[in-house]
């Protein structure tokens, strides 16, 4: 099953074992799935992997609520960086070795975003069209934005955040269904910078049914519009924005999402949110690269 591949990939990440915590956030409402995921985590724990299986009493805030709750644990508060992967994402073992050095050597960077690679893009015509559109999103929108030091959004997965940047920006909020873009906009308004590295790719899956695709696109399109309504004035008046530059960035994001919502998704919407956090405490471990 997909969750086994994702958890195995997270547990196989190359990093000093005493300086990494794998956190699995399970918001599933299916007791059978919960039991299977918990057993998988216990199995990896017997292999001396520092893995934590976390559940909540309720699903308030959905994904944002799960992420916020995950950050409240004592062991999570001791970490400097957090890598986030959705339940169907499988990072390569050297993912942290390639991403965290950017954060260590440039204290202005809040986020390092990797590119998605789709393992099921050739399943049908719909997945092939989705791949074409998302390739444009990464290659043009995000790579160009990163190259000219302009704002671009967090994709919700396959990225590494500086924990202090998350906290300074107000943490995860559940006021919209695009908690990833919400956090990215607030961090950008605080003056934090983002970096996109297209050479780092993380395997993932595209929605292969129209129902899943439509559900996901509704979430992203409505969420972006709602976020714009809530933050437009804050973006315009922010001291880090060049008058309308910040507003333009967000408007451009909304336009592209709305335009492409008819042909492709930007993120897989899962029936149950199971996030995999990879906490990397102690930045000094990156002295390997100095």
Short mmCIF file of C-alpha atoms in Angstrom, two decimals:
data_model
loop_
_atom_site.label_atom_id
_atom_site.label_comp_id
_atom_site.label_asym_id
_atom_site.label_seq_id
_atom_site.Cartn_x
_atom_site.Cartn_y
_atom_site.Cartn_z
CA UNK A 1 0.00 0.00 0.00
CA UNK A 2 1.03 3.62 -0.57
CA UNK A 3 1.48 4.45 3.12
CA UNK A 4 4.09 1.70 3.47
CA UNK A 5 6.15 3.12 0.62
CA UNK A 6 5.92 6.66 1.98
CA UNK A 7 6.84 5.74 5.55
CA UNK A 8 9.67 3.53 4.33
CA UNK A 9 11.03 6.38 2.19
CA UNK A 10 10.94 8.79 5.15
CA UNK A 11 12.66 6.28 7.41
CA UNK A 12 15.38 5.71 4.80
CA UNK A 13 16.43 9.37 4.70
CA UNK A 14 20.14 9.81 5.25
CA UNK A 15 20.79 11.82 8.42
CA UNK A 16 22.42 11.19 11.81
CA UNK A 17 19.92 8.92 13.61
CA UNK A 18 20.13 10.91 16.85
CA UNK A 19 19.22 14.13 15.01
CA UNK A 20 16.11 13.16 13.10
CA UNK A 21 12.51 12.40 14.08
CA UNK A 22 9.97 10.85 11.71
CA UNK A 23 6.48 11.99 12.67
CA UNK A 24 3.43 10.37 11.07
CA UNK A 25 0.24 12.40 11.49
CA UNK A 26 -2.80 10.19 10.96
CA UNK A 27 -6.16 11.93 10.59
CA UNK A 28 -7.87 8.93 9.03
CA UNK A 29 -11.42 8.12 10.10
CA UNK A 30 -11.04 4.47 9.11
CA UNK A 31 -10.06 2.38 12.17
CA UNK A 32 -8.57 -0.34 9.96
CA UNK A 33 -6.30 2.12 8.20
CA UNK A 34 -5.31 3.65 11.53
CA UNK A 35 -4.33 0.26 12.88
CA UNK A 36 -2.31 -0.62 9.78
CA UNK A 37 -0.42 2.69 9.81
CA UNK A 38 0.29 2.39 13.54
CA UNK A 39 1.59 -1.16 13.10
CA UNK A 40 3.84 0.01 10.28
CA UNK A 41 5.28 2.73 12.52
CA UNK A 42 5.81 0.25 15.34
CA UNK A 43 7.62 -2.06 12.94
CA UNK A 44 10.05 0.71 11.98
CA UNK A 45 10.50 1.63 15.64
CA UNK A 46 11.77 -1.90 16.30
CA UNK A 47 14.47 -1.19 13.71
CA UNK A 48 15.74 1.66 15.91
CA UNK A 49 14.14 4.38 13.80
CA UNK A 50 13.02 7.41 15.83
CA UNK A 51 9.44 7.45 14.55
CA UNK A 52 6.36 8.91 16.23
CA UNK A 53 2.78 7.97 15.36
CA UNK A 54 0.38 10.79 16.25
CA UNK A 55 -3.42 10.96 16.11
CA UNK A 56 -5.96 13.55 17.28
CA UNK A 57 -9.28 13.33 19.11
CA UNK A 58 -10.93 15.33 16.33
CA UNK A 59 -10.24 16.54 12.79
CA UNK A 60 -10.64 20.24 13.49
CA UNK A 61 -8.85 22.27 10.86
CA UNK A 62 -8.20 19.15 8.79
CA UNK A 63 -4.67 19.24 7.34
CA UNK A 64 -3.78 22.59 8.91
CA UNK A 65 -5.04 21.37 12.27
CA UNK A 66 -2.98 18.19 12.03
CA UNK A 67 0.15 20.13 11.10
CA UNK A 68 -0.38 22.60 13.93
CA UNK A 69 -0.90 19.82 16.46
CA UNK A 70 2.18 18.01 15.22
CA UNK A 71 4.32 21.07 15.88
CA UNK A 72 3.13 21.29 19.48
CA UNK A 73 4.90 18.15 20.66
CA UNK A 74 7.98 18.73 22.80
CA UNK A 75 10.31 16.82 20.48
CA UNK A 76 9.06 18.87 17.51
CA UNK A 77 9.74 22.16 19.30
CA UNK A 78 13.38 21.14 19.69
CA UNK A 79 13.87 20.93 15.92
CA UNK A 80 15.25 23.58 13.59
CA UNK A 81 13.82 22.29 10.32
CA UNK A 82 10.84 20.24 9.20
CA UNK A 83 10.41 18.40 5.90
CA UNK A 84 6.80 17.76 4.90
CA UNK A 85 5.53 14.95 2.67
CA UNK A 86 1.97 14.00 1.82
CA UNK A 87 1.00 10.36 2.25
CA UNK A 88 1.72 9.48 -1.38
CA UNK A 89 5.15 11.16 -1.61
CA UNK A 90 8.39 9.20 -1.53
CA UNK A 91 11.62 11.22 -1.12
CA UNK A 92 15.00 9.85 -2.13
CA UNK A 93 17.43 8.98 0.71
CA UNK A 94 19.61 12.04 -0.01
CA UNK A 95 16.69 14.52 0.11
CA UNK A 96 17.79 16.16 3.38
CA UNK A 97 21.44 16.20 2.34
CA UNK A 98 20.49 18.23 -0.72
CA UNK A 99 17.97 20.63 0.83
CA UNK A 100 18.96 21.52 4.40
CA UNK A 101 22.40 22.97 3.48
CA UNK A 102 20.59 25.83 1.69
CA UNK A 103 18.80 26.68 4.92
CA UNK A 104 21.91 26.37 7.06
CA UNK A 105 24.11 28.59 4.91
CA UNK A 106 21.49 31.26 4.20
CA UNK A 107 19.54 32.34 7.30
CA UNK A 108 17.16 34.42 5.16
CA UNK A 109 15.64 31.35 3.49
CA UNK A 110 12.48 29.98 5.10
CA UNK A 111 11.59 27.28 2.58
CA UNK A 112 13.34 24.99 0.12
CA UNK A 113 10.81 23.55 -2.33
CA UNK A 114 11.58 20.45 -4.39
CA UNK A 115 9.93 19.36 -7.63
CA UNK A 116 7.32 16.63 -7.89
CA UNK A 117 7.88 13.59 -10.08
CA UNK A 118 4.81 11.60 -11.10
CA UNK A 119 4.97 7.82 -11.12
CA UNK A 120 1.50 7.35 -12.66
CA UNK A 121 1.43 10.11 -15.28
CA UNK A 122 0.87 7.62 -18.12
CA UNK A 123 -2.20 5.93 -16.60
CA UNK A 124 -4.67 7.82 -18.78
CA UNK A 125 -5.12 10.99 -20.82
CA UNK A 126 -6.20 12.96 -17.74
CA UNK A 127 -2.99 12.18 -15.84
CA UNK A 128 -0.87 13.06 -18.88
CA UNK A 129 -2.57 16.44 -19.17
CA UNK A 130 -2.08 17.02 -15.45
CA UNK A 131 1.62 16.30 -15.79
CA UNK A 132 1.97 18.80 -18.64
CA UNK A 133 0.30 21.53 -16.61
CA UNK A 134 2.23 20.82 -13.42
CA UNK A 135 5.51 20.70 -15.33
CA UNK A 136 4.70 24.25 -16.44
CA UNK A 137 3.93 25.22 -12.85
CA UNK A 138 7.31 24.01 -11.60
CA UNK A 139 9.50 24.87 -14.58
CA UNK A 140 8.06 28.31 -15.31
CA UNK A 141 6.17 29.68 -12.31
CA UNK A 142 8.29 28.41 -9.45
CA UNK A 143 11.70 28.25 -11.07
CA UNK A 144 11.42 31.74 -12.55
CA UNK A 145 10.05 33.13 -9.28
CA UNK A 146 12.94 31.63 -7.34
CA UNK A 147 15.50 32.80 -9.91
CA UNK A 148 14.48 36.47 -9.65
CA UNK A 149 13.99 36.32 -5.86
CA UNK A 150 10.24 36.80 -6.27
CA UNK A 151 7.46 35.24 -4.23
CA UNK A 152 6.21 31.75 -5.05
CA UNK A 153 3.97 29.52 -3.01
CA UNK A 154 4.66 26.43 -0.97
CA UNK A 155 3.13 23.38 -2.65
CA UNK A 156 2.11 21.78 0.63
CA UNK A 157 4.54 18.87 0.34
CA UNK A 158 8.07 17.94 -0.76
CA UNK A 159 9.53 21.00 0.93
CA UNK A 160 11.66 21.84 3.97
CA UNK A 161 10.72 24.71 6.27
CA UNK A 162 12.76 26.56 8.84
CA UNK A 163 10.74 26.09 12.04
CA UNK A 164 11.52 29.60 13.30
CA UNK A 165 10.05 31.03 10.08
CA UNK A 166 6.84 29.07 10.60
CA UNK A 167 6.55 30.32 14.17
CA UNK A 168 7.37 33.93 13.29
CA UNK A 169 4.74 33.88 10.55
CA UNK A 170 2.00 32.73 12.90
CA UNK A 171 2.12 28.98 12.36
CA UNK A 172 -0.41 26.83 10.53
CA UNK A 173 -3.90 28.33 10.21
CA UNK A 174 -7.11 26.59 9.19
CA UNK A 175 -9.01 29.66 7.99
CA UNK A 176 -8.82 28.42 4.38
CA UNK A 177 -8.30 25.12 2.58
CA UNK A 178 -4.91 26.28 1.26
CA UNK A 179 -2.94 26.31 4.50
CA UNK A 180 0.31 25.93 2.55
CA UNK A 181 -0.22 29.10 0.50
CA UNK A 182 -1.53 30.90 3.58
CA UNK A 183 1.71 30.23 5.46
CA UNK A 184 3.86 31.09 2.44
CA UNK A 185 2.14 34.46 1.95
CA UNK A 186 2.49 35.37 5.62
CA UNK A 187 6.15 34.32 5.64
CA UNK A 188 6.79 36.36 2.50
CA UNK A 189 5.22 39.41 4.11
CA UNK A 190 7.60 38.95 7.03
CA UNK A 191 10.54 39.24 4.65
CA UNK A 192 11.47 35.55 4.42
CA UNK A 193 12.83 34.19 1.15
CA UNK A 194 12.02 30.93 -0.67
CA UNK A 195 14.16 28.70 -2.85
CA UNK A 196 12.99 26.26 -5.52
CA UNK A 197 15.43 23.50 -6.50
CA UNK A 198 14.17 21.70 -9.59
CA UNK A 199 16.99 19.17 -9.60
CA UNK A 200 15.62 17.62 -6.42
CA UNK A 201 12.60 15.50 -7.29
CA UNK A 202 10.18 13.60 -5.08
CA UNK A 203 8.02 10.77 -6.39
CA UNK A 204 4.26 11.24 -6.09
CA UNK A 205 0.96 10.21 -7.64
CA UNK A 206 -1.61 12.16 -9.65
CA UNK A 207 -5.38 11.75 -9.16
CA UNK A 208 -6.44 9.17 -11.73
CA UNK A 209 -10.22 9.52 -11.30
CA UNK A 210 -12.32 12.52 -12.22
CA UNK A 211 -14.01 12.55 -8.81
CA UNK A 212 -10.72 12.92 -6.94
CA UNK A 213 -9.50 15.47 -9.47
CA UNK A 214 -12.66 17.59 -9.23
CA UNK A 215 -12.68 17.47 -5.42
CA UNK A 216 -9.07 18.56 -5.28
CA UNK A 217 -9.49 21.39 -7.77
CA UNK A 218 -12.51 22.76 -5.91
CA UNK A 219 -10.44 22.86 -2.73
CA UNK A 220 -7.54 24.68 -4.34
CA UNK A 221 -9.52 27.19 -6.40
CA UNK A 222 -11.95 28.19 -3.65
CA UNK A 223 -9.20 28.20 -1.03
CA UNK A 224 -7.00 30.58 -3.02
CA UNK A 225 -9.90 32.96 -3.65
CA UNK A 226 -10.83 32.92 0.03
CA UNK A 227 -7.23 33.60 1.06
CA UNK A 228 -7.04 36.53 -1.35
CA UNK A 229 -10.21 37.99 0.15
CA UNK A 230 -8.74 37.75 3.64
CA UNK A 231 -5.24 39.05 2.88
CA UNK A 232 -5.47 41.47 -0.07
CA UNK A 233 -5.20 44.65 2.01
CA UNK A 234 -2.45 43.21 4.19
CA UNK A 235 -0.44 42.36 1.08
CA UNK A 236 -0.89 45.81 -0.47
CA UNK A 237 0.11 47.71 2.67
CA UNK A 238 2.96 45.46 3.78
CA UNK A 239 6.35 47.17 4.07
CA UNK A 240 8.10 44.26 2.35
CA UNK A 241 5.87 44.60 -0.70
CA UNK A 242 6.70 46.96 -3.53
CA UNK A 243 3.24 48.57 -3.57
CA UNK A 244 1.37 46.12 -5.78
CA UNK A 245 4.17 43.61 -6.25
CA UNK A 246 2.94 41.37 -3.47
CA UNK A 247 -0.63 41.69 -4.66
CA UNK A 248 0.47 40.88 -8.19
CA UNK A 249 2.22 37.72 -7.02
CA UNK A 250 -0.86 36.50 -5.23
CA UNK A 251 -3.19 37.51 -8.07
CA UNK A 252 -0.94 35.67 -10.51
CA UNK A 253 -1.07 32.58 -8.30
CA UNK A 254 -4.87 32.74 -8.16
CA UNK A 255 -5.18 33.29 -11.90
CA UNK A 256 -2.95 30.37 -12.78
CA UNK A 257 -4.71 28.08 -10.33
CA UNK A 258 -8.14 29.07 -11.63
CA UNK A 259 -7.06 28.77 -15.25
CA UNK A 260 -5.52 25.35 -14.76
CA UNK A 261 -8.21 24.03 -12.44
CA UNK A 262 -10.14 22.95 -15.51
CA UNK A 263 -7.34 20.78 -16.83
CA UNK A 264 -5.11 19.65 -13.99
CA UNK A 265 -4.67 19.44 -10.23
CA UNK A 266 -1.86 20.95 -8.25
CA UNK A 267 -1.93 18.58 -5.32
CA UNK A 268 -3.47 15.19 -4.55
CA UNK A 269 -6.39 15.41 -2.13
CA UNK A 270 -6.50 12.35 0.07
CA UNK A 271 -9.66 11.02 1.71
CA UNK A 272 -7.73 10.94 4.97
CA UNK A 273 -4.90 13.31 5.73
CA UNK A 274 -1.79 11.41 6.75
CA UNK A 275 1.18 13.71 6.83
CA UNK A 276 4.74 12.59 7.27
CA UNK A 277 6.92 15.08 9.10
CA UNK A 278 10.67 14.71 9.15
CA UNK A 279 12.10 16.80 11.96
CA UNK A 280 15.78 17.67 11.80
CA UNK A 281 17.02 19.24 15.03
CA UNK A 282 20.47 20.73 15.56
CA UNK A 283 21.59 22.62 12.48
CA UNK A 284 25.20 21.97 13.42
CA UNK A 285 24.90 18.51 11.89
CA UNK A 286 25.22 20.18 8.52
CA UNK A 287 28.85 21.00 9.22
CA UNK A 288 29.53 18.12 6.83
CA UNK A 289 29.03 20.63 4.03
CA UNK A 290 31.27 23.42 5.30
#
